[in-house]
Coordinates of C-alpha atoms in Angstrom, one line a residue:
M1 CA 68.4 22.2 19.8
E2 CA 65.7 24.2 21.5
D3 CA 62.9 22.2 22.8
N4 CA 59.6 24.0 21.8
F5 CA 57.4 21.4 23.5
N6 CA 55.5 22.7 26.6
I7 CA 53.3 20.3 28.5
N8 CA 51.4 23.1 30.1
D9 CA 50.4 24.6 26.8
S10 CA 49.4 21.2 25.5
I11 CA 47.2 20.5 28.5
S12 CA 45.7 24.0 28.2
G13 CA 44.9 23.3 24.5
I14 CA 43.2 20.0 25.4
W15 CA 41.0 21.6 28.0
E16 CA 40.2 24.4 25.6
K17 CA 39.1 21.9 22.9
L18 CA 37.1 19.9 25.5
G19 CA 35.4 23.1 26.5
E20 CA 34.5 23.9 22.9
W21 CA 33.0 20.4 22.6
L22 CA 31.1 20.8 25.8
D23 CA 29.7 24.1 24.6
S24 CA 28.7 22.5 21.3
L25 CA 27.1 19.6 23.1
I26 CA 25.1 21.9 25.5
L27 CA 24.0 24.1 22.6
G28 CA 23.1 21.1 20.5
L29 CA 21.5 19.1 23.4
P30 CA 17.9 20.4 22.6
N31 CA 18.2 19.4 19.0
F32 CA 19.6 16.0 20.0
I33 CA 16.8 15.4 22.5
L34 CA 14.3 16.5 19.8
A35 CA 15.9 14.2 17.2
V36 CA 15.7 11.2 19.6
L37 CA 12.0 12.0 20.4
V38 CA 11.2 12.3 16.7
F39 CA 12.9 9.1 15.9
T40 CA 11.2 7.3 18.8
L41 CA 7.8 8.7 17.6
F42 CA 8.4 7.3 14.1
V43 CA 9.3 3.9 15.6
I44 CA 6.1 3.8 17.7
A45 CA 4.1 5.0 14.6
A46 CA 5.6 2.2 12.5
K47 CA 4.5 -0.3 15.1
Y48 CA 0.9 0.9 15.3
L49 CA 0.7 1.5 11.5
G50 CA 1.8 -2.1 11.1
K51 CA -1.0 -3.4 13.2
L52 CA -3.5 -1.2 11.3
L53 CA -2.2 -2.4 8.0
D54 CA -2.4 -6.0 9.2
R55 CA -6.1 -5.6 10.0
L56 CA -6.7 -4.0 6.6
L57 CA -4.8 -6.7 4.7
R58 CA -6.7 -9.5 6.3
F59 CA -9.7 -8.6 4.3
K60 CA -7.8 -8.5 1.0
V61 CA -4.8 -10.9 1.4
R62 CA -5.2 -14.5 2.5
Q63 CA -1.5 -15.3 2.4
D64 CA 0.3 -14.8 5.8
S65 CA 3.7 -14.5 4.2
I66 CA 2.5 -11.7 1.9
R67 CA 0.9 -9.8 4.8
E68 CA 4.1 -10.1 6.9
I69 CA 6.5 -8.9 4.2
T70 CA 4.2 -6.0 3.3
I71 CA 4.0 -4.9 7.0
K72 CA 7.8 -5.2 7.4
I73 CA 8.4 -3.1 4.3
M74 CA 6.1 -0.5 5.6
K75 CA 7.8 -0.4 9.0
V76 CA 11.2 -0.1 7.4
V77 CA 10.1 2.8 5.2
V78 CA 8.6 4.7 8.2
I79 CA 11.6 4.1 10.4
A80 CA 13.9 5.2 7.6
I81 CA 12.0 8.4 7.2
G82 CA 12.3 9.0 10.9
F83 CA 16.0 8.4 10.8
F84 CA 16.5 10.9 8.0
V85 CA 14.3 13.5 9.8
A86 CA 16.4 13.0 13.0
L87 CA 19.6 13.6 11.0
G88 CA 18.2 16.8 9.6
L89 CA 17.4 18.1 13.1
L90 CA 21.0 17.5 14.1
N91 CA 22.2 19.5 11.1
L92 CA 24.0 16.5 9.8
N93 CA 23.3 17.3 6.2
T94 CA 26.6 16.0 5.0
V95 CA 26.0 12.6 6.7
L96 CA 22.5 12.5 5.3
T97 CA 23.8 13.1 1.8
S98 CA 26.4 10.4 2.2
V99 CA 23.9 7.9 3.5
L100 CA 21.5 8.6 0.7
A101 CA 24.2 8.3 -1.9
G102 CA 25.5 5.0 -0.4
A103 CA 21.9 3.6 -0.2
G104 CA 21.4 4.4 -3.9
V105 CA 24.6 2.6 -4.9
V106 CA 23.9 -0.4 -2.7
G107 CA 20.3 -0.5 -3.9
L108 CA 21.4 -0.4 -7.6
A109 CA 23.9 -3.2 -7.0
I110 CA 21.4 -5.4 -5.1
G111 CA 18.7 -4.7 -7.8
L112 CA 21.0 -5.8 -10.6
A113 CA 22.2 -8.9 -8.7
L114 CA 18.7 -10.0 -7.7
Q115 CA 16.7 -8.9 -10.8
G116 CA 14.9 -12.3 -11.2
T117 CA 14.2 -12.6 -7.5
L118 CA 12.9 -9.1 -7.2
N119 CA 10.7 -9.7 -10.3
N120 CA 9.2 -12.7 -8.6
T121 CA 8.8 -10.8 -5.3
F122 CA 6.9 -7.9 -6.8
S123 CA 4.8 -10.3 -9.0
G124 CA 3.9 -12.2 -5.8
I125 CA 2.7 -9.0 -4.2
L126 CA 0.6 -8.2 -7.2
L127 CA -0.8 -11.7 -7.2
S128 CA -1.8 -11.4 -3.5
F129 CA -4.0 -8.5 -4.4
L130 CA -5.4 -10.0 -7.6
P131 CA -9.0 -11.0 -7.0
E132 CA -8.9 -13.4 -10.0
L133 CA -6.5 -15.7 -8.3
Q134 CA -6.9 -16.9 -4.7
I135 CA -5.8 -19.9 -2.6
G136 CA -8.2 -22.8 -3.3
D137 CA -8.9 -21.8 -6.9
W138 CA -8.6 -24.4 -9.7
I139 CA -6.5 -22.9 -12.5
E140 CA -4.7 -23.8 -15.7
N141 CA -1.4 -22.0 -16.3
N142 CA 1.8 -22.8 -18.3
G143 CA 0.5 -26.2 -19.3
Y144 CA -0.4 -27.2 -15.7
A145 CA -3.8 -27.6 -14.1
G146 CA -4.5 -27.9 -10.4
R147 CA -5.7 -26.2 -7.2
V148 CA -3.8 -23.3 -5.8
V149 CA -2.5 -24.3 -2.3
E150 CA 0.1 -21.6 -1.7
I151 CA 1.0 -18.1 -2.9
N152 CA 4.3 -16.8 -1.6
L153 CA 6.8 -14.1 -2.6
R154 CA 8.7 -16.4 -5.0
S155 CA 6.1 -18.7 -6.6
I156 CA 2.6 -20.2 -6.5
V157 CA 2.1 -23.9 -5.7
I158 CA -0.7 -25.9 -7.3
K159 CA -1.8 -29.4 -6.6
E160 CA -2.6 -31.3 -9.8
A161 CA -5.2 -34.0 -10.2
D162 CA -2.6 -36.7 -9.9
N163 CA -1.8 -35.4 -6.4
N164 CA 1.6 -33.9 -7.4
Y165 CA 2.6 -30.4 -6.6
V166 CA 3.8 -27.9 -9.3
V167 CA 5.8 -24.8 -8.3
I168 CA 5.4 -21.9 -10.9
P169 CA 7.4 -18.7 -10.5
N170 CA 5.3 -15.7 -9.9
S171 CA 6.7 -13.8 -12.9
Q172 CA 5.5 -16.5 -15.3
V173 CA 2.0 -16.4 -13.8
I174 CA 1.8 -12.7 -14.2
D175 CA 3.2 -12.7 -17.8
A176 CA 1.2 -15.7 -19.1
P177 CA -2.6 -16.0 -19.4
F178 CA -4.2 -18.4 -16.9
K179 CA -7.7 -20.0 -16.8
N180 CA -9.5 -20.0 -13.4
F181 CA -12.4 -22.4 -13.0
S182 CA -13.4 -21.2 -9.6
R183 CA -14.3 -17.6 -10.2
T184 CA -17.7 -18.6 -11.6
S185 CA -20.1 -21.1 -10.0
R186 CA -21.5 -22.2 -13.4
S187 CA -19.6 -23.6 -16.3
R188 CA -20.5 -24.5 -19.9
V189 CA -19.8 -28.1 -20.9
M190 CA -19.5 -29.3 -24.5
V191 CA -20.2 -32.8 -25.7
D192 CA -19.2 -33.9 -29.3
C193 CA -20.9 -36.8 -31.0
G194 CA -22.0 -38.1 -34.4
V195 CA -24.9 -40.1 -35.8
A196 CA -25.3 -42.2 -38.9
Y197 CA -26.2 -40.6 -42.2
N198 CA -29.6 -42.4 -42.3
S199 CA -30.7 -40.9 -39.0
D200 CA -33.6 -38.5 -38.5
L201 CA -31.6 -35.4 -37.7
E202 CA -34.5 -33.4 -36.3
M203 CA -35.4 -36.3 -33.9
V204 CA -31.7 -36.6 -32.9
R205 CA -31.6 -32.9 -32.1
D206 CA -34.9 -32.9 -30.1
L207 CA -34.0 -36.1 -28.2
T208 CA -30.5 -34.8 -27.3
L209 CA -32.0 -31.5 -26.1
K210 CA -34.6 -33.2 -24.0
T211 CA -32.1 -35.7 -22.4
I212 CA -29.6 -33.0 -21.4
S213 CA -32.3 -30.6 -20.2
E214 CA -33.7 -33.2 -17.8
L215 CA -30.2 -34.1 -16.6
F216 CA -28.9 -30.6 -16.3
P217 CA -31.8 -28.1 -16.0
P218 CA -30.9 -24.6 -17.2
K219 CA -31.2 -21.6 -15.0
N220 CA -32.1 -18.0 -15.6
N221 CA -31.1 -17.1 -19.2
E222 CA -29.2 -20.3 -19.8
E223 CA -30.2 -22.8 -22.5
V224 CA -29.1 -26.2 -23.8
E225 CA -27.7 -25.7 -27.3
F226 CA -27.4 -28.2 -30.1
M227 CA -25.6 -27.6 -33.5
Y228 CA -24.6 -29.9 -36.3
K229 CA -21.0 -29.2 -37.2
E230 CA -20.0 -31.2 -40.2
F231 CA -20.4 -34.2 -42.5
G232 CA -17.8 -36.6 -41.2
D233 CA -16.2 -39.6 -42.8
S234 CA -18.8 -42.0 -41.4
S235 CA -21.2 -39.8 -39.4
I236 CA -22.9 -36.4 -39.2
N237 CA -21.2 -34.8 -36.2
F238 CA -22.8 -32.4 -33.7
V239 CA -21.9 -30.6 -30.5
A240 CA -24.2 -30.2 -27.5
R241 CA -23.6 -27.4 -25.0
F242 CA -25.1 -27.1 -21.5
W243 CA -24.5 -25.4 -18.1
T244 CA -23.8 -27.1 -14.8
N245 CA -22.4 -26.2 -11.4
A246 CA -18.7 -26.7 -11.7
T247 CA -15.7 -24.9 -10.2
T248 CA -13.0 -27.4 -11.1
N249 CA -12.0 -29.3 -14.2
R250 CA -12.9 -32.6 -12.5
E251 CA -16.5 -31.5 -12.0
I252 CA -16.7 -30.6 -15.7
L253 CA -15.3 -34.0 -16.6
I254 CA -17.9 -35.7 -14.4
A255 CA -20.8 -33.6 -16.0
R256 CA -19.6 -34.5 -19.5
S257 CA -19.4 -38.2 -18.5
K258 CA -22.9 -38.2 -17.2
A259 CA -24.2 -36.5 -20.4
I260 CA -22.4 -39.0 -22.6
I261 CA -24.0 -41.9 -20.7
E262 CA -27.5 -40.5 -20.9
I263 CA -27.2 -39.6 -24.5
K264 CA -26.0 -43.1 -25.4
K265 CA -28.9 -44.6 -23.4
A266 CA -31.4 -42.4 -25.2
F267 CA -30.0 -43.2 -28.7
D268 CA -30.0 -46.9 -28.0
A269 CA -33.7 -46.7 -26.9
H270 CA -34.6 -45.0 -30.1
D271 CA -32.4 -47.1 -32.4
I272 CA -30.1 -44.2 -33.3
N273 CA -26.8 -45.4 -34.5
I274 CA -23.5 -43.8 -33.4
P275 CA -21.2 -45.2 -36.1
F276 CA -17.6 -46.0 -35.8
P277 CA -15.1 -45.3 -38.6
I278 CA -15.5 -47.7 -41.5
R279 CA -12.7 -48.7 -43.9
T280 CA -13.6 -50.4 -47.2
L281 CA -11.0 -52.6 -48.9
E282 CA -11.3 -53.2 -52.7
F283 CA -9.6 -56.1 -54.5
N284 CA -9.6 -55.5 -58.3
N285 CA -7.7 -58.7 -59.2
K286 CA -9.9 -61.8 -59.5
L287 CA -8.5 -65.2 -58.6
N288 CA -9.2 -68.1 -61.1
I289 CA -9.7 -71.7 -60.1
D290 CA -6.3 -72.7 -61.5
G291 CA -4.7 -70.2 -59.2
K292 CA -3.8 -67.7 -61.9
T293 CA -4.9 -64.1 -61.6
S294 CA -6.7 -62.3 -64.4
E295 CA -6.3 -58.7 -65.3

């Protein structure tokens, strides 16, 4: 069998191939250097843009965790753009297409697997920019009431009046209505009461208005309101509404308590009766002396 292998030809072919690679490297060296410079510039730009974004977010976002994740996302996006631009300068279009396709598939898989988590994350970002909800506000949401102590990328944490903490997922806060007591410095308080049927209703009205106005003086266009609501079972019921400085539910309860005490004092001083429910029992059968009942 004739041996066709020639070591000299093989070595010559290797040197020829290495020469072609060296020529390609020398020809592509300017593009390579340019790609490295462009990528480095994008990395530096991401660093300084992160600092600039941090300064801007400090005026809008009070949560450190939200600012940090937003800055990191921005940096990743800028660096990724620089990476793709560098690949384009190296004429690696095939690699670029493969990377984009792989990133799309991976992103879809991650999105489906972490659908609930991503929902809470994006909801947390929205909440961080929502002026109607800030740390320190007293809110009511999903049946819970308390002061907001933390807003992170997964949930908000509120401290209730009983000193317990409640963790509410961000998506539930976004999707459900919430009541914020702290966005306004003045709140309207309502007090319900009732007086006896033989009371002088006009005097009751004037006395209640006078008592509350002295205790909680109205400001600007505010006024103390008094309206009779209904004929109750044992009283004529009314509601009194007034304004006070209150940014929490506790302050509203304190104001209502003060109003009730002063109204009771004023009614007692003027002999106005606040009746309690009365139940009358009727016995139709009469009892004779001999112990027998008569129809």
